[in-house]
Amino acid sequence: MSTLASSLSERARNHIVETKSGVSTALDMVFDESIEQDLSSHNAVAESKLRTQVQNRLSGYGPLQPLIDDPEIEEIWINSTEEVFFAKSGVCERQAVNISRELLATLVEKMLRNTGRRVDRSSPFVDASLEDGSRLHVVIPDITRTHWSVNIRKFPTRVYALEDLVKLGSVTRKQAQFLAKKIRAGKNFLVSGATQAGKTTLLCALLDQVSQSERIITVEETFEIRINGSDWVAMQTRQPNLEGLGEISLRRLVKEALRMRPGRIVVGEVREAESFDLLIALNSGLPGLCTIHANSALDAVSKLCTLPLLAGSNISSEFVNPTVGSCIDFVVHCKMLANGNRTIEQIASVDWDPLRSKLIVEPVKL
């Protein structure tokens, strides 16, 4: 059926180009012609399934569209033309579908069409946000061995409040009350955890506590954070163009955010030298939040003490460590359990002991 779907979609595409008609009109035309040519093989159930496949090829993302439409699926990844996987409630499954290399390249091109980003031999990696807010990551050969590697990370269609996370069992009632009180008081939070541990979901839930009363500026590599508040500006990085010009880094965005009268600044994830600029911003009295990949709350603080050193040889731990201790108030460490559920494993306070010149990271007892 995939060969027939490919043939019909090509005919429908040609009809759209020639007559300037819509997708629905083109589909009616090609299916009417197909039925007239072979009435004996007409089957209403098969036609409905085939029509969906052709429509997905024309206006959707082909065989990936059912996975994208499924609200329970969190992430989709493709390792080769015959290896398509997805995660549902934290559990990985394999999808029985084949995608030719040509079709996959076409789908990726369609996904990138409105993003201003590209993937080619000169730029073999790409991060981009799809129209529905999902995050796309693509790597192509010869960085990968043979096949394109594609990841589509889906995000909740709505912002989860702390109360929602309590009902889901990800946050206890005492944790939610503590976090709500501290975030409203302007405390600075570092949200840590592994990939898919629920860091961004928790970050959005924390911001939901203050989004109606403060101006929030968020900076990210690709748009992931969602906020209900009206006074919110979201910015993302930009890759260089073909001439190697026009790149906008996270460091630049943090600096620009400070000129935008922020009530609270948020960095989607700190990975490199932008951590130094964030510390400078927080050290000026501006409240903020960020996420970081780490194995524990203590590791998260240690990592945040190391990353700013990448900003330059003149940056020393003698400056960074006490700055981290005075700027970061709490670390919330998230974890994904074996059954796919997410939970807050630990909330820790952060402080600096000037007498011993030592960072103090202690679990908060609730």
Coordinates of C-alpha atoms in Angstrom, one line a residue:
M1 CA 0.0 0.0 0.0
S2 CA 3.0 2.3 0.6
T3 CA 3.8 2.2 -3.1
L4 CA 0.2 3.1 -4.1
A5 CA 0.2 5.9 -1.5
S6 CA 3.3 7.3 -2.9
S7 CA 1.9 7.2 -6.4
L8 CA -1.4 8.8 -5.4
S9 CA 0.3 11.5 -3.3
E10 CA 2.5 12.4 -6.3
R11 CA -0.5 12.7 -8.6
A12 CA -2.3 14.8 -6.0
R13 CA 0.7 17.0 -5.5
N14 CA 0.9 17.6 -9.3
H15 CA -2.8 18.4 -9.4
I16 CA -2.4 21.0 -6.6
V17 CA 0.5 22.7 -8.5
E18 CA -1.4 22.7 -11.8
T19 CA -4.8 23.8 -10.6
K20 CA -3.9 25.7 -7.5
S21 CA -6.5 23.6 -5.7
G22 CA -6.6 22.5 -2.0
V23 CA -5.4 19.2 -0.6
S24 CA -9.0 17.9 -0.1
T25 CA -10.0 18.7 -3.7
A26 CA -6.8 17.0 -5.0
L27 CA -7.5 13.9 -2.9
D28 CA -11.1 13.6 -4.2
M29 CA -9.8 13.9 -7.8
V30 CA -7.1 11.2 -7.6
F31 CA -9.3 8.8 -5.6
D32 CA -12.2 9.2 -8.1
E33 CA -9.8 8.5 -10.9
S34 CA -8.3 5.5 -9.1
I35 CA -11.7 4.0 -8.4
E36 CA -12.8 4.5 -12.0
Q37 CA -9.7 2.8 -13.3
D38 CA -10.1 -0.3 -11.0
L39 CA -13.6 -0.7 -9.6
S40 CA -13.0 -4.4 -8.7
S41 CA -10.4 -3.5 -6.1
H42 CA -12.4 -0.8 -4.4
N43 CA -12.8 -1.3 -0.7
A44 CA -14.2 1.5 1.5
V45 CA -12.1 0.5 4.5
A46 CA -8.9 0.3 2.5
E47 CA -9.7 3.5 0.7
S48 CA -10.2 5.3 4.0
K49 CA -6.8 4.1 5.3
L50 CA -5.1 4.9 2.0
R51 CA -6.6 8.4 2.0
T52 CA -5.2 9.1 5.4
Q53 CA -1.8 7.9 4.3
V54 CA -1.9 10.1 1.2
Q55 CA -3.2 13.1 3.2
N56 CA -0.4 12.7 5.8
R57 CA 2.2 12.7 2.9
L58 CA 0.7 15.9 1.5
S59 CA -0.1 18.0 4.5
G60 CA 1.3 16.1 7.5
Y61 CA 4.4 14.1 8.3
G62 CA 3.6 10.9 6.5
P63 CA 3.9 7.7 8.5
L64 CA 5.1 9.7 11.5
Q65 CA 1.9 11.7 11.7
P66 CA -0.1 9.1 13.8
L67 CA 2.8 9.1 16.3
I68 CA 2.9 12.9 16.4
D69 CA -0.9 13.0 16.9
D70 CA -0.9 10.5 19.8
P71 CA -1.0 12.7 23.0
E72 CA 0.4 9.9 25.1
I73 CA 3.7 9.6 23.1
E74 CA 6.5 11.8 24.6
E75 CA 9.3 11.3 22.1
I76 CA 9.8 9.7 18.6
W77 CA 13.2 8.7 17.3
I78 CA 14.5 7.2 14.1
N79 CA 17.7 5.2 13.8
S80 CA 17.3 3.9 10.2
T81 CA 14.7 3.4 7.5
E82 CA 13.4 0.4 9.4
E83 CA 14.0 1.4 13.0
V84 CA 11.4 3.8 14.4
F85 CA 10.9 4.0 18.1
F86 CA 8.7 6.0 20.5
A87 CA 8.3 6.5 24.3
K88 CA 5.0 6.4 25.9
S89 CA 4.8 7.1 29.7
G90 CA 8.6 6.7 29.8
V91 CA 8.4 3.2 28.3
C92 CA 10.1 2.6 24.9
E93 CA 8.4 0.7 22.1
R94 CA 9.2 0.0 18.4
Q95 CA 6.9 1.1 15.7
A96 CA 6.3 -1.3 12.7
V97 CA 6.9 1.2 9.9
N98 CA 9.4 1.7 7.2
I99 CA 10.5 5.1 6.0
S100 CA 12.6 5.5 2.9
R101 CA 15.6 7.8 3.1
E102 CA 14.1 10.0 0.5
L103 CA 10.8 10.3 2.3
L104 CA 12.6 11.0 5.7
A105 CA 14.7 13.8 4.0
T106 CA 11.5 15.3 2.6
L107 CA 9.7 15.2 6.0
V108 CA 12.7 16.8 7.8
E109 CA 12.8 19.5 5.1
K110 CA 9.1 20.1 5.7
M111 CA 9.6 20.3 9.5
L112 CA 12.5 22.9 9.0
R113 CA 10.7 24.9 6.4
N114 CA 9.4 27.7 8.7
T115 CA 12.2 27.6 11.3
G116 CA 15.0 29.3 9.3
R117 CA 17.3 26.4 10.2
R118 CA 18.9 23.9 7.9
V119 CA 20.7 20.6 7.9
D120 CA 23.2 19.7 5.2
R121 CA 26.8 18.5 4.9
S122 CA 28.2 21.9 6.1
S123 CA 25.8 21.9 9.1
P124 CA 25.1 18.2 9.9
F125 CA 23.3 18.9 13.2
V126 CA 20.1 20.9 13.7
D127 CA 17.9 21.8 16.6
A128 CA 14.5 23.4 15.8
S129 CA 11.0 23.8 17.2
L130 CA 8.0 22.5 15.2
E131 CA 4.8 24.4 14.9
D132 CA 3.2 22.4 17.8
G133 CA 6.1 23.2 20.1
S134 CA 7.8 19.8 19.7
R135 CA 11.7 19.9 19.5
L136 CA 13.4 18.4 16.5
H137 CA 17.0 17.2 16.5
V138 CA 18.6 15.7 13.4
V139 CA 22.1 14.4 12.6
I140 CA 23.0 13.2 9.2
P141 CA 25.9 11.2 7.7
D142 CA 28.9 11.3 7.6
I143 CA 28.5 12.2 11.3
T144 CA 26.3 9.2 11.7
R145 CA 27.5 6.0 10.1
T146 CA 24.9 5.4 7.4
H147 CA 21.4 6.7 8.3
W148 CA 19.8 9.9 9.4
S149 CA 19.2 10.1 13.1
V150 CA 16.0 12.0 14.0
N151 CA 14.5 12.8 17.4
I152 CA 11.2 14.6 18.0
R153 CA 10.6 15.5 21.6
K154 CA 7.0 16.3 22.3
F155 CA 5.9 18.6 25.1
P156 CA 2.6 18.9 27.0
T157 CA 0.0 21.0 25.2
R158 CA -0.7 22.8 28.4
V159 CA 1.2 24.1 31.3
Y160 CA 1.1 21.8 34.3
A161 CA 0.6 23.6 37.6
L162 CA 2.2 22.3 40.8
E163 CA -1.3 21.1 41.8
D164 CA -1.5 19.0 38.6
L165 CA 1.9 17.4 39.4
V166 CA 0.6 16.6 42.9
K167 CA -2.3 14.8 41.4
L168 CA 0.0 12.9 39.1
G169 CA 2.1 11.8 42.0
S170 CA 5.3 13.6 40.7
V171 CA 5.3 16.1 43.6
T172 CA 4.1 15.6 47.2
R173 CA 1.8 18.1 48.8
K174 CA 4.5 19.4 51.2
Q175 CA 7.0 19.8 48.3
A176 CA 4.4 21.8 46.3
Q177 CA 3.6 24.1 49.2
F178 CA 7.3 24.6 49.9
L179 CA 8.2 25.4 46.3
A180 CA 5.2 27.7 45.8
K181 CA 6.1 29.7 48.9
K182 CA 9.8 30.1 47.9
I183 CA 9.3 30.9 44.2
R184 CA 6.8 33.6 45.2
A185 CA 9.4 35.0 47.6
G186 CA 11.8 35.5 44.7
K187 CA 14.2 32.7 45.5
N188 CA 16.5 31.4 42.7
F189 CA 16.1 27.8 41.6
L190 CA 18.3 25.3 39.8
V191 CA 16.3 22.4 38.4
S192 CA 18.5 19.3 37.8
G193 CA 18.0 15.8 36.5
A194 CA 18.7 13.4 33.6
T195 CA 17.2 13.6 30.2
Q196 CA 13.4 13.1 30.3
A197 CA 13.4 13.4 34.1
G198 CA 10.7 16.2 33.9
K199 CA 13.0 19.3 34.4
T200 CA 11.2 21.5 31.9
T201 CA 7.7 20.5 33.1
L202 CA 8.7 21.3 36.7
L203 CA 10.3 24.6 35.6
C204 CA 7.1 25.6 33.9
A205 CA 5.1 24.7 36.9
L206 CA 7.3 26.9 39.1
L207 CA 6.9 29.8 36.7
D208 CA 3.2 29.3 36.7
Q209 CA 3.2 30.5 40.4
V210 CA 4.5 33.9 39.4
S211 CA 3.5 34.3 35.7
Q212 CA 0.5 36.6 36.4
S213 CA 2.4 39.1 38.5
E214 CA 5.9 39.4 37.0
R215 CA 7.5 40.1 33.6
I216 CA 9.4 36.9 32.6
I217 CA 12.1 36.7 30.0
T218 CA 13.1 33.2 28.9
V219 CA 16.1 32.2 26.8
E220 CA 16.7 28.8 25.2
E221 CA 18.5 27.0 22.5
T222 CA 15.1 25.9 21.1
F223 CA 11.7 27.0 22.3
E224 CA 10.5 24.5 25.0
I225 CA 9.3 26.6 28.0
R226 CA 5.6 27.5 28.1
I227 CA 4.0 30.1 30.4
N228 CA 0.4 31.1 31.0
G229 CA 1.3 34.7 31.8
S230 CA 0.7 37.6 29.4
D231 CA 3.9 39.5 30.2
W232 CA 6.4 37.0 28.8
V233 CA 9.0 37.2 26.1
A234 CA 10.6 34.0 24.8
M235 CA 13.9 34.1 22.9
Q236 CA 15.9 31.3 21.3
T237 CA 19.4 31.0 19.8
R238 CA 20.1 31.2 16.1
Q239 CA 22.6 29.2 14.0
P240 CA 25.0 30.9 11.6
N241 CA 24.1 31.2 8.0
L242 CA 25.9 29.7 5.0
E243 CA 28.6 32.4 5.3
G244 CA 29.1 31.6 9.0
L245 CA 27.4 34.9 10.1
G246 CA 24.4 35.8 12.1
E247 CA 24.8 33.3 15.0
I248 CA 23.0 34.3 18.2
S249 CA 24.3 32.5 21.3
L250 CA 22.8 31.9 24.7
R251 CA 25.4 34.3 26.2
R252 CA 24.1 37.0 23.9
L253 CA 20.5 36.3 24.8
V254 CA 21.2 36.5 28.5
K255 CA 22.8 39.9 28.1
E256 CA 20.0 41.1 25.9
A257 CA 17.4 39.9 28.4
L258 CA 18.9 42.2 31.1
R259 CA 18.0 45.2 28.9
M260 CA 14.3 44.1 28.7
R261 CA 13.2 45.0 32.2
P262 CA 12.9 41.4 33.4
G263 CA 11.1 40.6 36.6
R264 CA 12.5 37.1 36.4
I265 CA 15.1 35.6 34.0
V266 CA 15.0 32.0 32.9
V267 CA 17.6 30.0 31.1
G268 CA 16.1 26.8 29.6
E269 CA 19.3 24.9 30.2
V270 CA 22.9 25.9 31.1
R271 CA 25.5 23.8 29.4
E272 CA 28.5 26.1 28.8
A273 CA 29.8 29.7 29.4
E274 CA 26.2 31.2 29.5
S275 CA 26.2 30.0 33.1
F276 CA 28.7 32.8 33.9
D277 CA 26.4 35.4 32.5
L278 CA 23.4 34.0 34.4
L279 CA 25.4 34.2 37.6
I280 CA 26.2 37.8 36.9
A281 CA 22.5 38.5 36.3
L282 CA 21.4 36.7 39.5
N283 CA 24.2 38.4 41.5
S284 CA 22.7 41.8 40.6
G285 CA 19.5 40.9 42.6
L286 CA 17.4 39.7 39.7
P287 CA 15.6 36.4 40.5
G288 CA 15.8 33.6 38.1
L289 CA 15.7 29.9 37.3
C290 CA 17.5 27.4 35.0
T291 CA 17.8 23.7 34.4
I292 CA 21.0 21.6 34.3
H293 CA 21.8 18.0 33.5
A294 CA 23.2 16.3 36.6
N295 CA 23.0 13.0 38.6
S296 CA 22.1 14.7 41.9
A297 CA 21.5 18.0 43.6
L298 CA 25.1 18.1 44.8
D299 CA 26.4 17.3 41.3
A300 CA 24.3 20.0 39.9
V301 CA 25.9 22.6 42.2
S302 CA 29.4 21.3 41.4
K303 CA 28.7 21.5 37.7
L304 CA 27.4 25.0 38.0
C305 CA 30.6 25.9 39.7
T306 CA 32.6 24.5 36.8
L307 CA 30.8 25.7 33.7
P308 CA 31.4 29.4 34.2
L309 CA 35.2 28.7 34.0
L310 CA 34.6 28.2 30.3
A311 CA 33.8 31.9 29.9
G312 CA 37.5 32.8 30.0
S313 CA 40.9 32.2 31.5
N314 CA 40.4 35.1 33.8
I315 CA 37.4 33.5 35.5
S316 CA 38.4 31.7 38.7
S317 CA 36.7 29.3 41.1
E318 CA 37.5 31.9 43.9
F319 CA 34.9 34.1 42.3
V320 CA 32.5 31.4 40.9
N321 CA 32.0 29.3 44.0
P322 CA 30.9 32.0 46.5
T323 CA 28.8 33.5 43.7
V324 CA 27.0 30.2 43.2
G325 CA 26.5 29.9 47.0
S326 CA 25.0 33.4 47.3
C327 CA 22.9 33.4 44.1
I328 CA 21.4 29.9 44.0
D329 CA 18.9 29.3 46.8
F330 CA 17.5 25.9 46.1
V331 CA 18.2 22.9 43.8
V332 CA 15.3 20.6 42.9
H333 CA 16.5 17.3 41.6
C334 CA 14.1 15.4 39.3
K335 CA 14.2 11.7 38.5
M336 CA 12.5 9.3 36.1
L337 CA 11.6 6.0 37.8
A338 CA 11.8 2.5 36.2
N339 CA 8.1 2.5 35.5
G340 CA 8.4 5.8 33.6
N341 CA 6.9 8.1 36.3
R342 CA 8.7 11.3 37.2
T343 CA 9.3 12.5 40.7
I344 CA 11.2 15.0 42.8
E345 CA 14.0 13.0 44.4
Q346 CA 15.4 15.9 46.5
I347 CA 15.1 19.5 47.3
A348 CA 18.4 21.0 48.6
S349 CA 19.3 24.4 49.9
V350 CA 22.5 26.1 48.8
D351 CA 24.6 28.5 50.8
W352 CA 28.2 29.8 51.1
D353 CA 30.2 29.6 54.3
P354 CA 32.7 32.5 54.2
L355 CA 34.5 31.3 57.3
R356 CA 35.4 27.9 55.8
S357 CA 35.2 29.2 52.1
K358 CA 32.9 26.3 51.4
L359 CA 29.6 25.6 49.6
I360 CA 26.9 24.2 51.8
V361 CA 24.4 21.9 50.0
E362 CA 21.9 20.4 52.4
P363 CA 18.6 18.5 51.9
V364 CA 15.5 20.4 52.8
K365 CA 13.5 18.4 55.4
L366 CA 9.8 18.6 54.7

